[in-house]
Short mmCIF file of C-alpha atoms in Angstrom, two decimals:
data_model
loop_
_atom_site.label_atom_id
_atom_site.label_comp_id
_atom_site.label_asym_id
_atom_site.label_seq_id
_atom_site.Cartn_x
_atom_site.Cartn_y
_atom_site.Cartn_z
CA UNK A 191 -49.03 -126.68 -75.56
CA UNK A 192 -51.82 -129.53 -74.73
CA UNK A 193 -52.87 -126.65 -71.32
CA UNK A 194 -52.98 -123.98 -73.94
CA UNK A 195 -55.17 -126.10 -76.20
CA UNK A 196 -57.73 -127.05 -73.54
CA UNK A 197 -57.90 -123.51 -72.42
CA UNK A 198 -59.00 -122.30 -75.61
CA UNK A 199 -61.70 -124.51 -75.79
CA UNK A 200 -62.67 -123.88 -72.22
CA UNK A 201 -62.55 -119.73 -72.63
CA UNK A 202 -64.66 -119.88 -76.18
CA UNK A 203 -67.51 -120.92 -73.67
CA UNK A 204 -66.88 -118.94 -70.82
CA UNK A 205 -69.71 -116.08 -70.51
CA UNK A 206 -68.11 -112.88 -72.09
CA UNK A 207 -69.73 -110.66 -69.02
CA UNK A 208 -69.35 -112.77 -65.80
CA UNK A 209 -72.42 -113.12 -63.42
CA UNK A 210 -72.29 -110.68 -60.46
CA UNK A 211 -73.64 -112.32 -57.12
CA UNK A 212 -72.00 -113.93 -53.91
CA UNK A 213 -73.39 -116.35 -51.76
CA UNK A 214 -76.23 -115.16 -49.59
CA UNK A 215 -77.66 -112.99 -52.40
CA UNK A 216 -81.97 -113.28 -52.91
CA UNK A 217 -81.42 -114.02 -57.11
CA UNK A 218 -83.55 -114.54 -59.79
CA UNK A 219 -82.04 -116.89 -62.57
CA UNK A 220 -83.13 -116.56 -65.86
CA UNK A 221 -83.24 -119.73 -67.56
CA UNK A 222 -84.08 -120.60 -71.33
CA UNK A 223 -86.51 -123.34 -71.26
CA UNK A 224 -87.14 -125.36 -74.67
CA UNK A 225 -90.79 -126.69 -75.14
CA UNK A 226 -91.21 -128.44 -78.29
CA UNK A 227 -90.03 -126.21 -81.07
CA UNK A 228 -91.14 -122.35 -78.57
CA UNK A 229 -88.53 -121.23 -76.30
CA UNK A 230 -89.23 -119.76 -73.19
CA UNK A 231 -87.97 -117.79 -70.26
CA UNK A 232 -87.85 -119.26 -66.98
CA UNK A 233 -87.33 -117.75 -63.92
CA UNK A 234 -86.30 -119.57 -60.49
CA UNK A 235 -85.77 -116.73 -57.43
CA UNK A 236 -84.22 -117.94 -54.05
CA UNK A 237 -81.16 -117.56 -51.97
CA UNK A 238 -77.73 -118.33 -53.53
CA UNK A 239 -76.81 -120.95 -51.07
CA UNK A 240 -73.10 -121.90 -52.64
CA UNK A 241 -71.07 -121.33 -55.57
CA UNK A 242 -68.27 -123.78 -56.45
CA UNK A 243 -65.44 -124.46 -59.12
CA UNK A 244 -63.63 -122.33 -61.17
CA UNK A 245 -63.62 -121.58 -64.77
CA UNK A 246 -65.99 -124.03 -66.88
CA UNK A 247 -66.88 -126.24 -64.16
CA UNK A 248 -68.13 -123.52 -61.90
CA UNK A 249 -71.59 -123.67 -60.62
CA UNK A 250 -74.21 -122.13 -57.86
CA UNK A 251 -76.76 -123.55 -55.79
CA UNK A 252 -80.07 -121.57 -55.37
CA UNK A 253 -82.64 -123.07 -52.93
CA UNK A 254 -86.38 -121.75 -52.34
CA UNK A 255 -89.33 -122.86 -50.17
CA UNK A 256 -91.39 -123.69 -53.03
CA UNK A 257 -95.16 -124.27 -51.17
CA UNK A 258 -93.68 -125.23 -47.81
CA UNK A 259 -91.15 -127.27 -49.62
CA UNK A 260 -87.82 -126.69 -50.01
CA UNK A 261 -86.30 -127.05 -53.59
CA UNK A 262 -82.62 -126.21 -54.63
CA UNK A 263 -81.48 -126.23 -58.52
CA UNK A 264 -77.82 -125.98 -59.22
CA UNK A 265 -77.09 -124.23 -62.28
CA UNK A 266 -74.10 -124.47 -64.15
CA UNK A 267 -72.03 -120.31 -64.27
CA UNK A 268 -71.29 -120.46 -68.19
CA UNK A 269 -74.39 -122.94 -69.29
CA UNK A 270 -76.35 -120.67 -72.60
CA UNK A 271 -79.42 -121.31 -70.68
CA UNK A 272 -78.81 -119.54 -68.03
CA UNK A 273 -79.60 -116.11 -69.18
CA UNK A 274 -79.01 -113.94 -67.14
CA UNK A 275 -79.32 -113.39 -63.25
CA UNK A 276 -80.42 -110.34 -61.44
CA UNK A 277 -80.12 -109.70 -57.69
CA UNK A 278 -83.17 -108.67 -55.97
CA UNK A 279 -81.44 -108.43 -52.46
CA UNK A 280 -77.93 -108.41 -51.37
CA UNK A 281 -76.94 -110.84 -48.08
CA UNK A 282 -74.84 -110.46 -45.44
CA UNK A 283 -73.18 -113.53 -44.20
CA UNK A 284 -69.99 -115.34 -43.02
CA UNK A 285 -70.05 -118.40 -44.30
CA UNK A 286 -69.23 -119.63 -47.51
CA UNK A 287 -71.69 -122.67 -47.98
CA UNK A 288 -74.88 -121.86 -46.36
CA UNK A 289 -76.04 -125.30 -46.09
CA UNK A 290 -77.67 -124.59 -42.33
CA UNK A 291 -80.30 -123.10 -43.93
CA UNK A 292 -81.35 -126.65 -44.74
CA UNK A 293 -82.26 -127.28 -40.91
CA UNK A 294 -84.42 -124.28 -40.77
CA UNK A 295 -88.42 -124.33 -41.49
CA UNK A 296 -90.78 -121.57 -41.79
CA UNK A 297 -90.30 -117.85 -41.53
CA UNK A 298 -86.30 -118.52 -40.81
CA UNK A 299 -85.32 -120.51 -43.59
CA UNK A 300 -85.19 -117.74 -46.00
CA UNK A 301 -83.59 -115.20 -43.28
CA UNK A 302 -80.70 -113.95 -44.14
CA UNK A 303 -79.20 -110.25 -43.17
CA UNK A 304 -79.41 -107.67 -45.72
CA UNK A 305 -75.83 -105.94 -46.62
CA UNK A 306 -76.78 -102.37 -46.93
CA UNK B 175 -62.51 -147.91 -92.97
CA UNK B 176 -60.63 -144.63 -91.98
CA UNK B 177 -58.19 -143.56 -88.83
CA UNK B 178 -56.24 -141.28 -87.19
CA UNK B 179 -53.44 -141.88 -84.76
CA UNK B 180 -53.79 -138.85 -81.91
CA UNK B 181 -52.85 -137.66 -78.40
CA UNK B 182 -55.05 -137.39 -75.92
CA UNK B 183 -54.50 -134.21 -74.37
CA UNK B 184 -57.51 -133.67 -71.56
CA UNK B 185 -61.22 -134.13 -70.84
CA UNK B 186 -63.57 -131.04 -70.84
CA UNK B 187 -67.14 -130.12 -71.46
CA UNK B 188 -68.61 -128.18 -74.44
CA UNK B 189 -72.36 -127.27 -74.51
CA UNK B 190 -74.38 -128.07 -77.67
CA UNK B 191 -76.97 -126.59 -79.25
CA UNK B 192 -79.29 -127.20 -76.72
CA UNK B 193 -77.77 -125.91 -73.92
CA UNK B 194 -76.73 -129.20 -72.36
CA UNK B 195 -73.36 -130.06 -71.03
CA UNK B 196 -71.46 -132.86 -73.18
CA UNK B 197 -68.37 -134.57 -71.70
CA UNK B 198 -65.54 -134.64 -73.96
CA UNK B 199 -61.56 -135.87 -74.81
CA UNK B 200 -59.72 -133.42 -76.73
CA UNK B 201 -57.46 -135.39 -78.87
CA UNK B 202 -55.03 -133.72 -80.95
CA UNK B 203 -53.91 -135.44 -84.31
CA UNK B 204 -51.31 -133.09 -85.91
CA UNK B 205 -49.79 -134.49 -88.81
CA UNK B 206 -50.32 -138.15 -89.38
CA UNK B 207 -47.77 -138.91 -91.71
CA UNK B 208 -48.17 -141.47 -95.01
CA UNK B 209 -45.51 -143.71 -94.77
CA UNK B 210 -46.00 -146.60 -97.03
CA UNK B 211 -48.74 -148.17 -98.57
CA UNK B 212 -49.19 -151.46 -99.04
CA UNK B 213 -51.54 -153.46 -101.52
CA UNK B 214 -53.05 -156.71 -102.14
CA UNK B 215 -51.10 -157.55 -105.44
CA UNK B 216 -48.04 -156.49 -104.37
CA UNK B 217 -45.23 -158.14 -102.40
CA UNK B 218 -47.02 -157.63 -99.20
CA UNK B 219 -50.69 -159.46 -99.96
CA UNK B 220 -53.07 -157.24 -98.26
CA UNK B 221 -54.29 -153.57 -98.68
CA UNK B 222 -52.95 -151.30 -95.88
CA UNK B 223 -52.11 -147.70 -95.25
CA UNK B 224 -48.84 -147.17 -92.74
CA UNK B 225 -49.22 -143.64 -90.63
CA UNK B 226 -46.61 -142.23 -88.60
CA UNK B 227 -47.53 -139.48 -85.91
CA UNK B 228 -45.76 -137.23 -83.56
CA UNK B 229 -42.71 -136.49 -85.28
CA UNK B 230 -39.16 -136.60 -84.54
CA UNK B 231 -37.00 -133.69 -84.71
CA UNK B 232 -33.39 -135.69 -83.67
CA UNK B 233 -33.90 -138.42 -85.42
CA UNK B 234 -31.83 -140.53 -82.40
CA UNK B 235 -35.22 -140.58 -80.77
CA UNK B 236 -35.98 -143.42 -83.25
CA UNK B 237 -34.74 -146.79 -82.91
CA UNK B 238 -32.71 -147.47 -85.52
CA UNK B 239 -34.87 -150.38 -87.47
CA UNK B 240 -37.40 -147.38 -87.84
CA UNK B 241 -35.20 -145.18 -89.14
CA UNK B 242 -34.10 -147.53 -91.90
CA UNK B 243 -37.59 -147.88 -92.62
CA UNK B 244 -38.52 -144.31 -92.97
CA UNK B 245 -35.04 -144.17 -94.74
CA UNK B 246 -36.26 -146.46 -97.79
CA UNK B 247 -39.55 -144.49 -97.74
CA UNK B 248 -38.34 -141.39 -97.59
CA UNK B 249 -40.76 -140.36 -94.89
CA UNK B 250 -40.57 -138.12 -92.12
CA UNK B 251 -38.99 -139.62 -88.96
CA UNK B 252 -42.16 -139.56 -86.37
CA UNK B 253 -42.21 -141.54 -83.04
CA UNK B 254 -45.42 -144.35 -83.82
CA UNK B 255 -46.12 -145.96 -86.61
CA UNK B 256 -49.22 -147.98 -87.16
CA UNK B 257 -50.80 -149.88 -90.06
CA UNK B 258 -54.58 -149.16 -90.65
CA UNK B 259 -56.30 -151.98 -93.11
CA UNK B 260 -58.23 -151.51 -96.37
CA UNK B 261 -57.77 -147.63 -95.52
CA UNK B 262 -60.95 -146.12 -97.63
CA UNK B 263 -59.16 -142.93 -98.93
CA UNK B 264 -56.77 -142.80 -101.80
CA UNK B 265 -53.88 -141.70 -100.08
CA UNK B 266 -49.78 -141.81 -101.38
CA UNK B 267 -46.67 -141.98 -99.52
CA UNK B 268 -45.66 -138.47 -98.39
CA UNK B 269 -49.30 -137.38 -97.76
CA UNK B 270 -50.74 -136.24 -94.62
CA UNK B 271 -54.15 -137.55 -93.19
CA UNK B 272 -56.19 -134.18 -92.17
CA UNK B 273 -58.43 -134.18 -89.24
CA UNK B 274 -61.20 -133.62 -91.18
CA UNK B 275 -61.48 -137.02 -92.25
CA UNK B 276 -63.69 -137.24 -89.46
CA UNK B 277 -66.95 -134.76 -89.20
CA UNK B 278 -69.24 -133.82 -86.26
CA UNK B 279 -71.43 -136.73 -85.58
CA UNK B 280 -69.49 -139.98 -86.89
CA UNK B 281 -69.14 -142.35 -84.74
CA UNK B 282 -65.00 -143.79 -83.83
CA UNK B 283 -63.61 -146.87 -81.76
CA UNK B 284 -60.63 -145.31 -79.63
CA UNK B 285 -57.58 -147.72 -78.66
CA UNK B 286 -55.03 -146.75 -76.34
CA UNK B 287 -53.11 -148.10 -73.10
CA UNK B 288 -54.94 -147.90 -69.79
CA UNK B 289 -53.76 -146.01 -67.17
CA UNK B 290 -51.22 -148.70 -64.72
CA UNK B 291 -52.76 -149.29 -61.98
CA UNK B 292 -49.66 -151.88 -60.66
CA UNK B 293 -49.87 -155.36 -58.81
CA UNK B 294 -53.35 -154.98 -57.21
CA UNK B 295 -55.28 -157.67 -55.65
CA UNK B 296 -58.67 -159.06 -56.59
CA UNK B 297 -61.03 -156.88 -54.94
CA UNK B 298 -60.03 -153.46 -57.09
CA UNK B 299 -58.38 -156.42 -59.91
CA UNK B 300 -61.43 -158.05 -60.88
CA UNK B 301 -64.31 -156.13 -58.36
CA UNK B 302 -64.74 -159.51 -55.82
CA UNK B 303 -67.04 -158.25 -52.64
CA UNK B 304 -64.01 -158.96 -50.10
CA UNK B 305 -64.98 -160.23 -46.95
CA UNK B 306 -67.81 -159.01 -44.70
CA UNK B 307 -66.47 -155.70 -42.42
CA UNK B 308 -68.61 -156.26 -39.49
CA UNK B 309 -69.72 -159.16 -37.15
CA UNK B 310 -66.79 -159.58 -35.78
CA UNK B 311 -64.73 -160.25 -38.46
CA UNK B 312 -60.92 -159.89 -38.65
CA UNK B 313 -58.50 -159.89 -40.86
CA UNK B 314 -60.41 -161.48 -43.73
CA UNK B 315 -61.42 -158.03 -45.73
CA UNK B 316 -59.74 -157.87 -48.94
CA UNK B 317 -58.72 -161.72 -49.44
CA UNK B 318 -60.09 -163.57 -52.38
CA UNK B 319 -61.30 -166.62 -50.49
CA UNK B 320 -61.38 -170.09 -51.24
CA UNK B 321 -59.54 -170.82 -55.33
CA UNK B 322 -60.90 -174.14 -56.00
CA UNK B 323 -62.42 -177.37 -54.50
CA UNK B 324 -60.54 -180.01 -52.70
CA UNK B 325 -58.38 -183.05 -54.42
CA UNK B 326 -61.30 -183.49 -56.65
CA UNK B 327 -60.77 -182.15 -59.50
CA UNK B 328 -57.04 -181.86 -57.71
CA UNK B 329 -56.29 -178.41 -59.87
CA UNK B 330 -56.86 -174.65 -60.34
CA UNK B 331 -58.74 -173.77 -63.53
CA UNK B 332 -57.57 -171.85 -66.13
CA UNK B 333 -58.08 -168.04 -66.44
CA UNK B 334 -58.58 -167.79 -62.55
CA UNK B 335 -58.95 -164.18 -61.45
CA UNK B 336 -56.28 -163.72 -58.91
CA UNK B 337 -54.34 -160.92 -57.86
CA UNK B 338 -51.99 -159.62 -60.36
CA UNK B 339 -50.32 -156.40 -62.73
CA UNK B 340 -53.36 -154.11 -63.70
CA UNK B 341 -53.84 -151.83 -65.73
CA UNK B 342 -51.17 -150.86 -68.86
CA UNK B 343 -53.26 -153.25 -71.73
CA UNK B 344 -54.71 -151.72 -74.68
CA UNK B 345 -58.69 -151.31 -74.59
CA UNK B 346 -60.94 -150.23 -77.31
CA UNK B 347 -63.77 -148.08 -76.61
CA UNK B 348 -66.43 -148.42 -79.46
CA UNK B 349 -68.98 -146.02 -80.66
CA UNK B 350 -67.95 -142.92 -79.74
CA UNK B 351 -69.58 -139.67 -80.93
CA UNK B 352 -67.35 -136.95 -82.81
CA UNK B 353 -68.66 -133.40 -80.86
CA UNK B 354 -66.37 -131.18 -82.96
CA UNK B 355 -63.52 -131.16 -85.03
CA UNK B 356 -61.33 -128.17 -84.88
CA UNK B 357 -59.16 -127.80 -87.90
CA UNK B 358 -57.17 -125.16 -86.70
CA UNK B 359 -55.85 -126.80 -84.08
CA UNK B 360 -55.89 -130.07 -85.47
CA UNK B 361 -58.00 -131.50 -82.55
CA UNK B 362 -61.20 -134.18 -82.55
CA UNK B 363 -63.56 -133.52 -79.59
CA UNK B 364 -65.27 -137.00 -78.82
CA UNK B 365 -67.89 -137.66 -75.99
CA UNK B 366 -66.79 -140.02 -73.06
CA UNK B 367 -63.88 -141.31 -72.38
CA UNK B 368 -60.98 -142.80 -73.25
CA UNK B 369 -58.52 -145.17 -72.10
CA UNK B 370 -54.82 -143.77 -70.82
CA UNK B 371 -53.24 -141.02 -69.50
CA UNK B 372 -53.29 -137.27 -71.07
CA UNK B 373 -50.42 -137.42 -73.37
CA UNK B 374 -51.06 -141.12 -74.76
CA UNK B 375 -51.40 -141.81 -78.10
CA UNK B 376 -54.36 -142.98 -79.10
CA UNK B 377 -56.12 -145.01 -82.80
CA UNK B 378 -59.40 -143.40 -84.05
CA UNK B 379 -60.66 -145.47 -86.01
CA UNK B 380 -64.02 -145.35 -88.04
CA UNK B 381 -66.42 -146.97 -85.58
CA UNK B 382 -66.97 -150.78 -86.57
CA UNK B 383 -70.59 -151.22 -85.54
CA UNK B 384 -71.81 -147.85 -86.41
CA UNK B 385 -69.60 -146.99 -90.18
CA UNK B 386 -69.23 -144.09 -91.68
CA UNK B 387 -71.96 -143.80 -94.78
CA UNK B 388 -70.13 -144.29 -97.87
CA UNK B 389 -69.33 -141.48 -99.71
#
């Protein structure tokens, strides 16, 4: 009985359409940005590095070179500010964390095969 | 002051309006039972409401004192019983408390049983640094070092932290925030923690430094 209670609470928050991505995918992640009393649209593009969890406590990594520097933001799967998110290029790779692209600089760090 | 005697069933997170993640413990209350109450002028000299919670089908699950006691009340056999003091609503024998007693935003002390942790020695027990792990060191990691001077004063104080059982003692946690309460399901979501296992009971109680504005 206490499982079934917790899931209930858990699936009321779940997203009702699930994101579609995997790891290695170029994204852009709509976020809802609150300044002051306007609410705004926010959008953060870079490669989906690693997704994690299951069910409430899932979550993905996306990390860009943002002016030569790199920045990653982990977003929460079923957080209301994350709006939606829209691939703008499907990757190829074999690895489920793609945390070597840490190591990289320049042209490389973003390289990642394209899945046709 | 008001209370509620609960299970804790699990931690989880719920988002709020803003969007942001809020830790919570579900706690479910189900029917929390008036089972006597007792008043200043009567035989008993004080003003307190007895609530039982989580009841009892086969009534052999109760020891036997209790079920005399629920016998000459003519309440329902339930598993706890506690005694909440100068309980705020008007309430009679035979009632049940409802979860909404509590609304979003209130503020609650929880009490409950840690979690047993066993005989554990001083450096989990009562966080002492241990010994240093390099420089050559051996054997001297986890040990609580020296307890007390030589034969002056002669003695140990009082209240020494030593090694020892840990864990199993009840614990308050004050001032925590009510996220939801679910009438349905009979369940108070409150942010943080709490002390015990899933499955303890728990006290809510109306939070001592931070009341409930009177109604």
């Amino acid at each position: 009985m206490n499982q079934a209670l917790m899931d209930k609470i858990e699936s009321e928050q779940l997203r009702t359409e699930p994101l579609e991505f995997n790891v290695g995918d170029i994204v852009k992640v709509h976020t809802r940005v609150k300044e002051g009393a306007k609410e705004r649209v926010q959008v953060f593009q870079g490669i989906v590095i690693a997704r994690r969890g299951r069910g409430l406590n899932a979550t993905f990594t996306v990390r860009r070179i943002s002016y030569g520097q790199g920045v990653e933001r982990v977003f929460p799967v079923n957080s209301p500010n994350v709006e939606k998110v829209t691939v703008e290029r499907r990757g190829k790779v074999r690895r489920a964390k793609l945390t070597y692209l840490r190591e990289r600089i320049g042209k490389r760090a973003m390289l990642v095969k394209e899945r046709k | 002051m008001i209370g509620l005697i609960g299970k804790k069933i699990g931690t989880s997170r719920v988002y709020d309006d803003a969007g942001n993640a809020v830790c919570v413990t579900v706690i479910h209350t189900g029917d929390n039972r008036v089972v006597q109450c007792k008043t200043a002028d009567g035989k008993d000299g004080y003003n307190a409401v007895q609530i039982g919670y989580d009841d009892q089908s086969h009534k052999r699950r109760v020891t036997q004192p209790l079920q005399g006691h629920f016998k000459k009340h003519n309440a329902e056999a339930t598993k706890w019983v506690k005694e909440f003091r100068d309980f705020s609503l008007e309430v009679q024998p035979g009632d049940t408390v409802p979860v909404t007693i509590f609304e979003p935003g209130d503020y609650v002390d929880a009490t409950a049983r840690t979690k047993g942790r066993g005989f554990q020695g001083v450096v989990k027990r009562w966080n002492f640094a241990g010994g240093p792990a390099s420089h050559g060191q051996k054997g001297w990691f986890r040990r609580p070092g020296s307890i007390a001077a030589g034969s002056t004063p002669g003695w140990v104080s009082k209240g020494k932290k030593m090694p020892g059982h840990m864990g199993q003692r009840q614990r308050t946690v004050q001032n925590l925030k009510i996220v939801q309460v679910r009438e349905e399901d009979q369940l108070l979501l409150v942010k943080g923690a709490i002390p015990g296992a899933n499955g303890d009971y728990v006290v809510i109680r109306e939070a001592k430094k931070k009341p409930k504005a009177t109604k």
